[in-house]
JSON list of C-alpha atoms in Angstrom, two decimals:
[
{"chain": "A", "resi": 20, "resn": "GLN", "atom": "CA", "xyz": [-64.29, -132.49, -3.27]},
{"chain": "A", "resi": 21, "resn": "LYS", "atom": "CA", "xyz": [-67.84, -130.95, -2.91]},
{"chain": "A", "resi": 22, "resn": "GLU", "atom": "CA", "xyz": [-70.24, -132.75, -0.51]},
{"chain": "A", "resi": 23, "resn": "VAL", "atom": "CA", "xyz": [-72.63, -132.91, -3.47]},
{"chain": "A", "resi": 24, "resn": "GLU", "atom": "CA", "xyz": [-71.87, -132.62, -7.00]},
{"chain": "A", "resi": 25, "resn": "GLN", "atom": "CA", "xyz": [-73.96, -131.86, -10.03]},
{"chain": "A", "resi": 26, "resn": "ASN", "atom": "CA", "xyz": [-73.21, -131.26, -14.10]},
{"chain": "A", "resi": 27, "resn": "SER", "atom": "CA", "xyz": [-73.48, -127.03, -14.01]},
{"chain": "A", "resi": 28, "resn": "GLY", "atom": "CA", "xyz": [-74.81, -127.10, -17.49]},
{"chain": "A", "resi": 29, "resn": "PRO", "atom": "CA", "xyz": [-76.82, -125.35, -18.75]},
{"chain": "A", "resi": 30, "resn": "LEU", "atom": "CA", "xyz": [-78.72, -128.20, -20.55]},
{"chain": "A", "resi": 31, "resn": "SER", "atom": "CA", "xyz": [-80.60, -127.97, -23.20]},
{"chain": "A", "resi": 32, "resn": "VAL", "atom": "CA", "xyz": [-83.16, -130.68, -24.43]},
{"chain": "A", "resi": 33, "resn": "PRO", "atom": "CA", "xyz": [-86.06, -130.07, -27.33]},
{"chain": "A", "resi": 34, "resn": "GLU", "atom": "CA", "xyz": [-89.65, -130.49, -26.39]},
{"chain": "A", "resi": 35, "resn": "GLY", "atom": "CA", "xyz": [-90.85, -134.40, -25.58]},
{"chain": "A", "resi": 36, "resn": "ALA", "atom": "CA", "xyz": [-87.59, -135.34, -24.78]},
{"chain": "A", "resi": 37, "resn": "ILE", "atom": "CA", "xyz": [-86.23, -136.66, -21.78]},
{"chain": "A", "resi": 38, "resn": "ALA", "atom": "CA", "xyz": [-84.11, -135.05, -19.58]},
{"chain": "A", "resi": 39, "resn": "SER", "atom": "CA", "xyz": [-81.73, -136.40, -17.31]},
{"chain": "A", "resi": 40, "resn": "LEU", "atom": "CA", "xyz": [-80.27, -134.51, -14.17]},
{"chain": "A", "resi": 41, "resn": "ASN", "atom": "CA", "xyz": [-77.12, -135.95, -12.54]},
{"chain": "A", "resi": 42, "resn": "CYS", "atom": "CA", "xyz": [-75.84, -136.13, -8.95]},
{"chain": "A", "resi": 43, "resn": "THR", "atom": "CA", "xyz": [-73.19, -137.64, -6.95]},
{"chain": "A", "resi": 44, "resn": "TYR", "atom": "CA", "xyz": [-72.41, -136.76, -3.01]},
{"chain": "A", "resi": 45, "resn": "SER", "atom": "CA", "xyz": [-69.61, -137.49, -0.89]},
{"chain": "A", "resi": 46, "resn": "ASP", "atom": "CA", "xyz": [-70.61, -139.07, 2.54]},
{"chain": "A", "resi": 47, "resn": "ARG", "atom": "CA", "xyz": [-71.61, -142.41, 2.47]},
{"chain": "A", "resi": 48, "resn": "GLY", "atom": "CA", "xyz": [-73.59, -142.31, 5.35]},
{"chain": "A", "resi": 49, "resn": "SER", "atom": "CA", "xyz": [-76.14, -139.63, 3.47]},
{"chain": "A", "resi": 50, "resn": "GLN", "atom": "CA", "xyz": [-79.86, -140.79, 4.22]},
{"chain": "A", "resi": 51, "resn": "SER", "atom": "CA", "xyz": [-82.24, -138.35, 2.63]},
{"chain": "A", "resi": 52, "resn": "PHE", "atom": "CA", "xyz": [-81.87, -137.09, -1.00]},
{"chain": "A", "resi": 53, "resn": "PHE", "atom": "CA", "xyz": [-84.20, -134.83, -2.70]},
{"chain": "A", "resi": 54, "resn": "TRP", "atom": "CA", "xyz": [-84.74, -132.48, -5.95]},
{"chain": "A", "resi": 55, "resn": "TYR", "atom": "CA", "xyz": [-86.01, -129.44, -5.79]},
{"chain": "A", "resi": 56, "resn": "ARG", "atom": "CA", "xyz": [-86.90, -126.90, -8.73]},
{"chain": "A", "resi": 57, "resn": "GLN", "atom": "CA", "xyz": [-85.91, -123.14, -8.57]},
{"chain": "A", "resi": 58, "resn": "TYR", "atom": "CA", "xyz": [-87.39, -121.10, -11.39]},
{"chain": "A", "resi": 59, "resn": "SER", "atom": "CA", "xyz": [-85.80, -117.51, -11.57]},
{"chain": "A", "resi": 60, "resn": "GLY", "atom": "CA", "xyz": [-85.91, -115.67, -9.17]},
{"chain": "A", "resi": 61, "resn": "LYS", "atom": "CA", "xyz": [-88.36, -117.96, -6.99]},
{"chain": "A", "resi": 62, "resn": "SER", "atom": "CA", "xyz": [-87.88, -119.81, -4.08]},
{"chain": "A", "resi": 63, "resn": "PRO", "atom": "CA", "xyz": [-86.73, -123.62, -4.41]},
{"chain": "A", "resi": 64, "resn": "GLU", "atom": "CA", "xyz": [-89.62, -125.67, -4.77]},
{"chain": "A", "resi": 65, "resn": "LEU", "atom": "CA", "xyz": [-89.90, -130.01, -4.22]},
{"chain": "A", "resi": 66, "resn": "ILE", "atom": "CA", "xyz": [-90.10, -132.21, -6.94]},
{"chain": "A", "resi": 67, "resn": "MET", "atom": "CA", "xyz": [-89.23, -135.80, -5.19]},
{"chain": "A", "resi": 68, "resn": "SER", "atom": "CA", "xyz": [-87.63, -136.77, -2.12]},
{"chain": "A", "resi": 69, "resn": "ILE", "atom": "CA", "xyz": [-85.91, -140.56, -2.22]},
{"chain": "A", "resi": 70, "resn": "TYR", "atom": "CA", "xyz": [-85.07, -142.12, 0.63]},
{"chain": "A", "resi": 71, "resn": "SER", "atom": "CA", "xyz": [-84.20, -146.04, -0.51]},
{"chain": "A", "resi": 72, "resn": "ASN", "atom": "CA", "xyz": [-81.93, -147.14, -3.48]},
{"chain": "A", "resi": 73, "resn": "GLY", "atom": "CA", "xyz": [-83.98, -148.04, -6.61]},
{"chain": "A", "resi": 74, "resn": "ASP", "atom": "CA", "xyz": [-86.50, -145.63, -8.42]},
{"chain": "A", "resi": 75, "resn": "LYS", "atom": "CA", "xyz": [-89.11, -143.73, -7.41]},
{"chain": "A", "resi": 76, "resn": "GLU", "atom": "CA", "xyz": [-91.72, -142.34, -9.99]},
{"chain": "A", "resi": 77, "resn": "ASP", "atom": "CA", "xyz": [-93.96, -139.51, -10.01]},
{"chain": "A", "resi": 78, "resn": "GLY", "atom": "CA", "xyz": [-95.77, -138.60, -12.79]},
{"chain": "A", "resi": 79, "resn": "ARG", "atom": "CA", "xyz": [-93.03, -137.30, -15.34]},
{"chain": "A", "resi": 80, "resn": "PHE", "atom": "CA", "xyz": [-90.28, -137.54, -12.81]},
{"chain": "A", "resi": 81, "resn": "THR", "atom": "CA", "xyz": [-88.62, -140.57, -12.04]},
{"chain": "A", "resi": 82, "resn": "ALA", "atom": "CA", "xyz": [-85.64, -140.11, -8.83]},
{"chain": "A", "resi": 83, "resn": "GLN", "atom": "CA", "xyz": [-83.29, -142.82, -8.85]},
{"chain": "A", "resi": 84, "resn": "LEU", "atom": "CA", "xyz": [-80.81, -143.64, -6.35]},
{"chain": "A", "resi": 85, "resn": "ASN", "atom": "CA", "xyz": [-77.80, -145.91, -5.89]},
{"chain": "A", "resi": 86, "resn": "LYS", "atom": "CA", "xyz": [-76.18, -145.88, -2.43]},
{"chain": "A", "resi": 87, "resn": "ALA", "atom": "CA", "xyz": [-73.41, -148.10, -3.25]},
{"chain": "A", "resi": 88, "resn": "SER", "atom": "CA", "xyz": [-72.20, -145.53, -6.27]},
{"chain": "A", "resi": 89, "resn": "GLN", "atom": "CA", "xyz": [-73.52, -142.41, -4.36]},
{"chain": "A", "resi": 90, "resn": "TYR", "atom": "CA", "xyz": [-75.47, -141.39, -7.16]},
{"chain": "A", "resi": 91, "resn": "VAL", "atom": "CA", "xyz": [-78.59, -139.82, -7.17]},
{"chain": "A", "resi": 92, "resn": "SER", "atom": "CA", "xyz": [-80.67, -138.65, -10.74]},
{"chain": "A", "resi": 93, "resn": "LEU", "atom": "CA", "xyz": [-83.64, -137.34, -12.12]},
{"chain": "A", "resi": 94, "resn": "LEU", "atom": "CA", "xyz": [-84.80, -137.80, -15.22]},
{"chain": "A", "resi": 95, "resn": "ILE", "atom": "CA", "xyz": [-87.91, -135.83, -17.15]},
{"chain": "A", "resi": 96, "resn": "ARG", "atom": "CA", "xyz": [-89.93, -137.28, -18.90]},
{"chain": "A", "resi": 97, "resn": "ASP", "atom": "CA", "xyz": [-92.00, -135.47, -22.15]},
{"chain": "A", "resi": 98, "resn": "SER", "atom": "CA", "xyz": [-90.24, -132.31, -20.99]},
{"chain": "A", "resi": 99, "resn": "GLN", "atom": "CA", "xyz": [-92.37, -129.44, -21.63]},
{"chain": "A", "resi": 100, "resn": "PRO", "atom": "CA", "xyz": [-91.03, -125.88, -21.78]},
{"chain": "A", "resi": 101, "resn": "SER", "atom": "CA", "xyz": [-92.70, -125.27, -18.53]},
{"chain": "A", "resi": 102, "resn": "ASP", "atom": "CA", "xyz": [-89.85, -126.99, -16.77]},
{"chain": "A", "resi": 103, "resn": "SER", "atom": "CA", "xyz": [-87.17, -124.68, -18.21]},
{"chain": "A", "resi": 104, "resn": "ALA", "atom": "CA", "xyz": [-85.58, -124.25, -14.67]},
{"chain": "A", "resi": 105, "resn": "THR", "atom": "CA", "xyz": [-82.37, -125.02, -12.46]},
{"chain": "A", "resi": 106, "resn": "TYR", "atom": "CA", "xyz": [-83.02, -128.13, -10.75]},
{"chain": "A", "resi": 107, "resn": "LEU", "atom": "CA", "xyz": [-80.74, -128.53, -7.06]},
{"chain": "A", "resi": 108, "resn": "CYS", "atom": "CA", "xyz": [-79.87, -131.78, -5.57]},
{"chain": "A", "resi": 109, "resn": "ALA", "atom": "CA", "xyz": [-79.83, -131.22, -1.78]},
{"chain": "A", "resi": 110, "resn": "VAL", "atom": "CA", "xyz": [-78.65, -134.24, 0.21]},
{"chain": "A", "resi": 111, "resn": "VAL", "atom": "CA", "xyz": [-78.90, -135.12, 4.22]},
{"chain": "A", "resi": 112, "resn": "SER", "atom": "CA", "xyz": [-75.50, -136.32, 5.26]},
{"chain": "A", "resi": 113, "resn": "GLY", "atom": "CA", "xyz": [-74.67, -138.38, 7.91]},
{"chain": "A", "resi": 114, "resn": "SER", "atom": "CA", "xyz": [-72.18, -136.11, 9.08]},
{"chain": "A", "resi": 115, "resn": "ALA", "atom": "CA", "xyz": [-73.25, -132.68, 8.89]},
{"chain": "A", "resi": 116, "resn": "ARG", "atom": "CA", "xyz": [-76.40, -133.49, 9.94]},
{"chain": "A", "resi": 117, "resn": "GLN", "atom": "CA", "xyz": [-77.96, -130.50, 7.70]},
{"chain": "A", "resi": 118, "resn": "LEU", "atom": "CA", "xyz": [-79.52, -130.47, 4.12]},
{"chain": "A", "resi": 119, "resn": "THR", "atom": "CA", "xyz": [-76.61, -129.48, 1.69]},
{"chain": "A", "resi": 120, "resn": "PHE", "atom": "CA", "xyz": [-77.58, -128.22, -2.02]},
{"chain": "A", "resi": 121, "resn": "GLY", "atom": "CA", "xyz": [-75.50, -128.92, -4.95]},
{"chain": "A", "resi": 122, "resn": "SER", "atom": "CA", "xyz": [-75.25, -125.90, -7.34]},
{"chain": "A", "resi": 123, "resn": "GLY", "atom": "CA", "xyz": [-77.86, -127.05, -9.50]},
{"chain": "A", "resi": 124, "resn": "THR", "atom": "CA", "xyz": [-78.35, -127.49, -13.77]},
{"chain": "A", "resi": 125, "resn": "GLN", "atom": "CA", "xyz": [-80.22, -125.24, -15.29]},
{"chain": "A", "resi": 126, "resn": "LEU", "atom": "CA", "xyz": [-82.73, -126.95, -17.80]},
{"chain": "A", "resi": 127, "resn": "THR", "atom": "CA", "xyz": [-83.86, -125.42, -20.96]},
{"chain": "A", "resi": 128, "resn": "VAL", "atom": "CA", "xyz": [-86.41, -126.89, -22.78]},
{"chain": "A", "resi": 129, "resn": "LEU", "atom": "CA", "xyz": [-86.50, -125.79, -26.12]},
{"chain": "A", "resi": 130, "resn": "PRO", "atom": "CA", "xyz": [-89.84, -125.78, -28.03]},
{"chain": "B", "resi": 21, "resn": "ASP", "atom": "CA", "xyz": [-101.31, -127.82, 2.57]},
{"chain": "B", "resi": 22, "resn": "THR", "atom": "CA", "xyz": [-97.29, -127.32, 2.67]},
{"chain": "B", "resi": 23, "resn": "GLU", "atom": "CA", "xyz": [-97.51, -123.59, 2.33]},
{"chain": "B", "resi": 24, "resn": "VAL", "atom": "CA", "xyz": [-94.44, -121.54, 4.31]},
{"chain": "B", "resi": 25, "resn": "THR", "atom": "CA", "xyz": [-95.60, -117.62, 4.23]},
{"chain": "B", "resi": 26, "resn": "GLN", "atom": "CA", "xyz": [-92.56, -114.62, 4.43]},
{"chain": "B", "resi": 27, "resn": "THR", "atom": "CA", "xyz": [-92.97, -111.09, 4.35]},
{"chain": "B", "resi": 28, "resn": "PRO", "atom": "CA", "xyz": [-92.66, -108.55, 2.92]},
{"chain": "B", "resi": 29, "resn": "LYS", "atom": "CA", "xyz": [-91.64, -110.05, -0.59]},
{"chain": "B", "resi": 30, "resn": "HIS", "atom": "CA", "xyz": [-89.20, -107.17, -1.15]},
{"chain": "B", "resi": 31, "resn": "LEU", "atom": "CA", "xyz": [-87.26, -104.65, 1.46]},
{"chain": "B", "resi": 32, "resn": "VAL", "atom": "CA", "xyz": [-85.31, -102.10, 0.01]},
{"chain": "B", "resi": 33, "resn": "MET", "atom": "CA", "xyz": [-83.27, -100.97, 3.48]},
{"chain": "B", "resi": 34, "resn": "GLY", "atom": "CA", "xyz": [-80.05, -98.30, 4.15]},
{"chain": "B", "resi": 35, "resn": "MET", "atom": "CA", "xyz": [-76.63, -99.87, 6.22]},
{"chain": "B", "resi": 36, "resn": "THR", "atom": "CA", "xyz": [-77.88, -97.50, 9.67]},
{"chain": "B", "resi": 37, "resn": "ASN", "atom": "CA", "xyz": [-81.56, -99.16, 9.52]},
{"chain": "B", "resi": 38, "resn": "LYS", "atom": "CA", "xyz": [-82.78, -101.88, 11.44]},
{"chain": "B", "resi": 39, "resn": "LYS", "atom": "CA", "xyz": [-85.75, -104.42, 10.35]},
{"chain": "B", "resi": 40, "resn": "SER", "atom": "CA", "xyz": [-86.56, -107.65, 10.94]},
{"chain": "B", "resi": 41, "resn": "LEU", "atom": "CA", "xyz": [-87.87, -110.64, 8.51]},
{"chain": "B", "resi": 42, "resn": "LYS", "atom": "CA", "xyz": [-90.68, -113.01, 9.02]},
{"chain": "B", "resi": 43, "resn": "CYS", "atom": "CA", "xyz": [-91.67, -115.97, 8.34]},
{"chain": "B", "resi": 44, "resn": "GLU", "atom": "CA", "xyz": [-95.21, -117.94, 9.22]},
{"chain": "B", "resi": 45, "resn": "GLN", "atom": "CA", "xyz": [-96.59, -121.54, 8.80]},
{"chain": "B", "resi": 46, "resn": "HIS", "atom": "CA", "xyz": [-99.21, -123.82, 9.95]},
{"chain": "B", "resi": 47, "resn": "MET", "atom": "CA", "xyz": [-98.35, -127.24, 9.19]},
{"chain": "B", "resi": 48, "resn": "GLY", "atom": "CA", "xyz": [-97.41, -128.17, 13.13]},
{"chain": "B", "resi": 49, "resn": "HIS", "atom": "CA", "xyz": [-93.56, -128.58, 11.59]},
{"chain": "B", "resi": 50, "resn": "ARG", "atom": "CA", "xyz": [-91.42, -128.17, 14.54]},
{"chain": "B", "resi": 51, "resn": "ALA", "atom": "CA", "xyz": [-87.82, -127.50, 12.75]},
{"chain": "B", "resi": 52, "resn": "MET", "atom": "CA", "xyz": [-87.74, -123.82, 10.57]},
{"chain": "B", "resi": 53, "resn": "TYR", "atom": "CA", "xyz": [-85.16, -122.27, 8.26]},
{"chain": "B", "resi": 54, "resn": "TRP", "atom": "CA", "xyz": [-83.40, -119.57, 7.61]},
{"chain": "B", "resi": 55, "resn": "TYR", "atom": "CA", "xyz": [-81.40, -119.65, 4.02]},
{"chain": "B", "resi": 56, "resn": "LYS", "atom": "CA", "xyz": [-79.45, -117.14, 2.23]},
{"chain": "B", "resi": 57, "resn": "GLN", "atom": "CA", "xyz": [-79.32, -117.39, -1.84]},
{"chain": "B", "resi": 58, "resn": "LYS", "atom": "CA", "xyz": [-77.15, -115.48, -3.84]},
{"chain": "B", "resi": 59, "resn": "ALA", "atom": "CA", "xyz": [-78.15, -115.23, -7.55]},
{"chain": "B", "resi": 60, "resn": "LYS", "atom": "CA", "xyz": [-76.66, -117.81, -9.38]},
{"chain": "B", "resi": 61, "resn": "LYS", "atom": "CA", "xyz": [-75.77, -120.08, -6.23]},
{"chain": "B", "resi": 62, "resn": "PRO", "atom": "CA", "xyz": [-77.88, -122.75, -4.39]},
{"chain": "B", "resi": 63, "resn": "PRO", "atom": "CA", "xyz": [-79.04, -121.49, -0.93]},
{"chain": "B", "resi": 64, "resn": "GLU", "atom": "CA", "xyz": [-76.88, -121.37, 2.27]},
{"chain": "B", "resi": 65, "resn": "LEU", "atom": "CA", "xyz": [-78.31, -122.56, 5.46]},
{"chain": "B", "resi": 66, "resn": "MET", "atom": "CA", "xyz": [-77.79, -120.18, 8.13]},
{"chain": "B", "resi": 67, "resn": "PHE", "atom": "CA", "xyz": [-80.07, -121.01, 11.56]},
{"chain": "B", "resi": 68, "resn": "VAL", "atom": "CA", "xyz": [-81.87, -124.08, 12.33]},
{"chain": "B", "resi": 69, "resn": "TYR", "atom": "CA", "xyz": [-84.27, -124.16, 15.47]},
{"chain": "B", "resi": 70, "resn": "SER", "atom": "CA", "xyz": [-85.85, -127.37, 16.46]},
{"chain": "B", "resi": 71, "resn": "TYR", "atom": "CA", "xyz": [-88.53, -127.47, 18.78]},
{"chain": "B", "resi": 72, "resn": "GLU", "atom": "CA", "xyz": [-88.09, -123.29, 19.22]},
{"chain": "B", "resi": 73, "resn": "LYS", "atom": "CA", "xyz": [-84.44, -123.99, 20.19]},
{"chain": "B", "resi": 74, "resn": "LEU", "atom": "CA", "xyz": [-81.60, -122.91, 18.31]},
{"chain": "B", "resi": 75, "resn": "SER", "atom": "CA", "xyz": [-80.04, -126.15, 17.41]},
{"chain": "B", "resi": 76, "resn": "ILE", "atom": "CA", "xyz": [-77.43, -124.41, 14.16]},
{"chain": "B", "resi": 77, "resn": "ASN", "atom": "CA", "xyz": [-75.90, -121.42, 13.50]},
{"chain": "B", "resi": 78, "resn": "GLU", "atom": "CA", "xyz": [-74.04, -121.29, 10.65]},
{"chain": "B", "resi": 79, "resn": "SER", "atom": "CA", "xyz": [-71.35, -118.74, 12.28]},
{"chain": "B", "resi": 80, "resn": "VAL", "atom": "CA", "xyz": [-73.55, -116.39, 10.94]},
{"chain": "B", "resi": 81, "resn": "PRO", "atom": "CA", "xyz": [-72.86, -112.60, 11.58]},
{"chain": "B", "resi": 82, "resn": "SER", "atom": "CA", "xyz": [-74.08, -111.08, 14.54]},
{"chain": "B", "resi": 83, "resn": "ARG", "atom": "CA", "xyz": [-76.33, -107.93, 12.81]},
{"chain": "B", "resi": 84, "resn": "PHE", "atom": "CA", "xyz": [-78.07, -111.24, 11.71]},
{"chain": "B", "resi": 85, "resn": "SER", "atom": "CA", "xyz": [-80.20, -112.69, 15.19]},
{"chain": "B", "resi": 86, "resn": "PRO", "atom": "CA", "xyz": [-83.12, -114.94, 14.54]},
{"chain": "B", "resi": 87, "resn": "GLU", "atom": "CA", "xyz": [-86.19, -115.30, 16.81]},
{"chain": "B", "resi": 88, "resn": "CYS", "atom": "CA", "xyz": [-88.93, -117.61, 17.42]},
{"chain": "B", "resi": 89, "resn": "PRO", "atom": "CA", "xyz": [-91.32, -116.73, 19.40]},
{"chain": "B", "resi": 90, "resn": "ASN", "atom": "CA", "xyz": [-93.05, -120.02, 18.81]},
{"chain": "B", "resi": 91, "resn": "SER", "atom": "CA", "xyz": [-93.30, -123.41, 16.81]},
{"chain": "B", "resi": 92, "resn": "SER", "atom": "CA", "xyz": [-95.07, -121.31, 13.71]},
{"chain": "B", "resi": 93, "resn": "LEU", "atom": "CA", "xyz": [-92.85, -118.28, 13.56]},
{"chain": "B", "resi": 94, "resn": "LEU", "atom": "CA", "xyz": [-89.66, -117.52, 12.61]},
{"chain": "B", "resi": 95, "resn": "ASN", "atom": "CA", "xyz": [-88.31, -113.67, 12.65]},
{"chain": "B", "resi": 96, "resn": "LEU", "atom": "CA", "xyz": [-85.33, -112.83, 11.14]},
{"chain": "B", "resi": 97, "resn": "HIS", "atom": "CA", "xyz": [-83.91, -109.45, 12.54]},
{"chain": "B", "resi": 98, "resn": "LEU", "atom": "CA", "xyz": [-81.68, -107.30, 10.83]},
{"chain": "B", "resi": 99, "resn": "HIS", "atom": "CA", "xyz": [-79.19, -104.79, 12.01]},
{"chain": "B", "resi": 100, "resn": "ALA", "atom": "CA", "xyz": [-75.96, -102.48, 9.97]},
{"chain": "B", "resi": 101, "resn": "LEU", "atom": "CA", "xyz": [-75.91, -104.82, 7.27]},
{"chain": "B", "resi": 102, "resn": "GLN", "atom": "CA", "xyz": [-73.90, -104.45, 4.25]},
{"chain": "B", "resi": 103, "resn": "PRO", "atom": "CA", "xyz": [-74.40, -104.31, 1.00]},
{"chain": "B", "resi": 104, "resn": "GLU", "atom": "CA", "xyz": [-72.79, -107.63, 0.23]},
{"chain": "B", "resi": 105, "resn": "ASP", "atom": "CA", "xyz": [-76.04, -108.85, 2.55]},
{"chain": "B", "resi": 106, "resn": "SER", "atom": "CA", "xyz": [-78.26, -107.92, -0.46]},
{"chain": "B", "resi": 107, "resn": "ALA", "atom": "CA", "xyz": [-79.98, -111.72, -1.33]},
{"chain": "B", "resi": 108, "resn": "LEU", "atom": "CA", "xyz": [-82.86, -113.97, -1.63]},
{"chain": "B", "resi": 109, "resn": "TYR", "atom": "CA", "xyz": [-83.77, -114.82, 2.40]},
{"chain": "B", "resi": 110, "resn": "LEU", "atom": "CA", "xyz": [-85.58, -118.15, 2.23]},
{"chain": "B", "resi": 111, "resn": "CYS", "atom": "CA", "xyz": [-87.24, -119.77, 5.15]},
{"chain": "B", "resi": 112, "resn": "ALA", "atom": "CA", "xyz": [-88.05, -123.46, 5.16]},
{"chain": "B", "resi": 113, "resn": "SER", "atom": "CA", "xyz": [-89.80, -125.81, 8.01]},
{"chain": "B", "resi": 114, "resn": "SER", "atom": "CA", "xyz": [-90.01, -129.36, 7.79]},
{"chain": "B", "resi": 115, "resn": "GLN", "atom": "CA", "xyz": [-91.63, -131.87, 10.61]},
{"chain": "B", "resi": 116, "resn": "GLY", "atom": "CA", "xyz": [-89.12, -132.64, 13.11]},
{"chain": "B", "resi": 117, "resn": "ALA", "atom": "CA", "xyz": [-85.65, -134.15, 12.22]},
{"chain": "B", "resi": 118, "resn": "ILE", "atom": "CA", "xyz": [-83.44, -132.17, 10.02]},
{"chain": "B", "resi": 119, "resn": "ALA", "atom": "CA", "xyz": [-83.69, -135.55, 7.29]},
{"chain": "B", "resi": 120, "resn": "ASP", "atom": "CA", "xyz": [-87.44, -134.53, 6.72]},
{"chain": "B", "resi": 121, "resn": "THR", "atom": "CA", "xyz": [-88.50, -132.84, 3.56]},
{"chain": "B", "resi": 122, "resn": "GLN", "atom": "CA", "xyz": [-88.21, -129.17, 3.75]},
{"chain": "B", "resi": 123, "resn": "TYR", "atom": "CA", "xyz": [-90.45, -126.57, 2.65]},
{"chain": "B", "resi": 124, "resn": "PHE", "atom": "CA", "xyz": [-89.75, -123.54, 1.03]},
{"chain": "B", "resi": 125, "resn": "GLY", "atom": "CA", "xyz": [-91.67, -120.10, 1.71]},
{"chain": "B", "resi": 126, "resn": "PRO", "atom": "CA", "xyz": [-91.31, -117.44, -1.43]},
{"chain": "B", "resi": 127, "resn": "GLY", "atom": "CA", "xyz": [-88.56, -115.94, -0.04]},
{"chain": "B", "resi": 128, "resn": "THR", "atom": "CA", "xyz": [-87.69, -112.09, 0.72]},
{"chain": "B", "resi": 129, "resn": "ARG", "atom": "CA", "xyz": [-85.58, -109.74, -1.83]},
{"chain": "B", "resi": 130, "resn": "LEU", "atom": "CA", "xyz": [-83.27, -107.90, 0.23]},
{"chain": "B", "resi": 131, "resn": "THR", "atom": "CA", "xyz": [-81.53, -104.70, -0.74]},
{"chain": "B", "resi": 132, "resn": "VAL", "atom": "CA", "xyz": [-79.16, -103.17, 0.91]},
{"chain": "B", "resi": 133, "resn": "LEU", "atom": "CA", "xyz": [-77.68, -99.89, 0.31]}
]
């Protein structure tokens, strides 16, 4: 079982829709969770960090964490073509004590 | 300011060359990282420096040699690389602990001929 798993996609949504990106992790002792956005040929850019169960909102982005289910998600409201990118879920596991990335979900927002 | 800078942006080198990648941050962060990223794959951790000491080496071949001259600078010395080492090399920094948010530099696109 991979430590961090994401739906590989690709995921396509129409402009203005909600995009939902999902991530599960295997280490129950994990404490820190991050979503990064990466445009093709560019470096990862932090979108959200979340540490506690529940929702965290920042503009059009909402991160949701459920430690009991070992699940973290990212919702993008009012999706824009400029949101088209690969979204990387990253987790600091309790045991490995390093940032482990999922394989990424490629999102395309269609005009 | 969450800026991490990396030079050069692009590097082409032969298998017998020696070159260095540089990374700098002025955020007062005490942990710095080197990652390697191949196309359509997530970043893979190579090295971690914490308070200027090498704390993690992910079994990286010795042709990659990291150096942390001070708390703001991180170098990656390259020697006798192979074509399969061609990748995007990313530097990141975080405030202190590995659990802290990591901020990435723009990366160096390395091509080994």
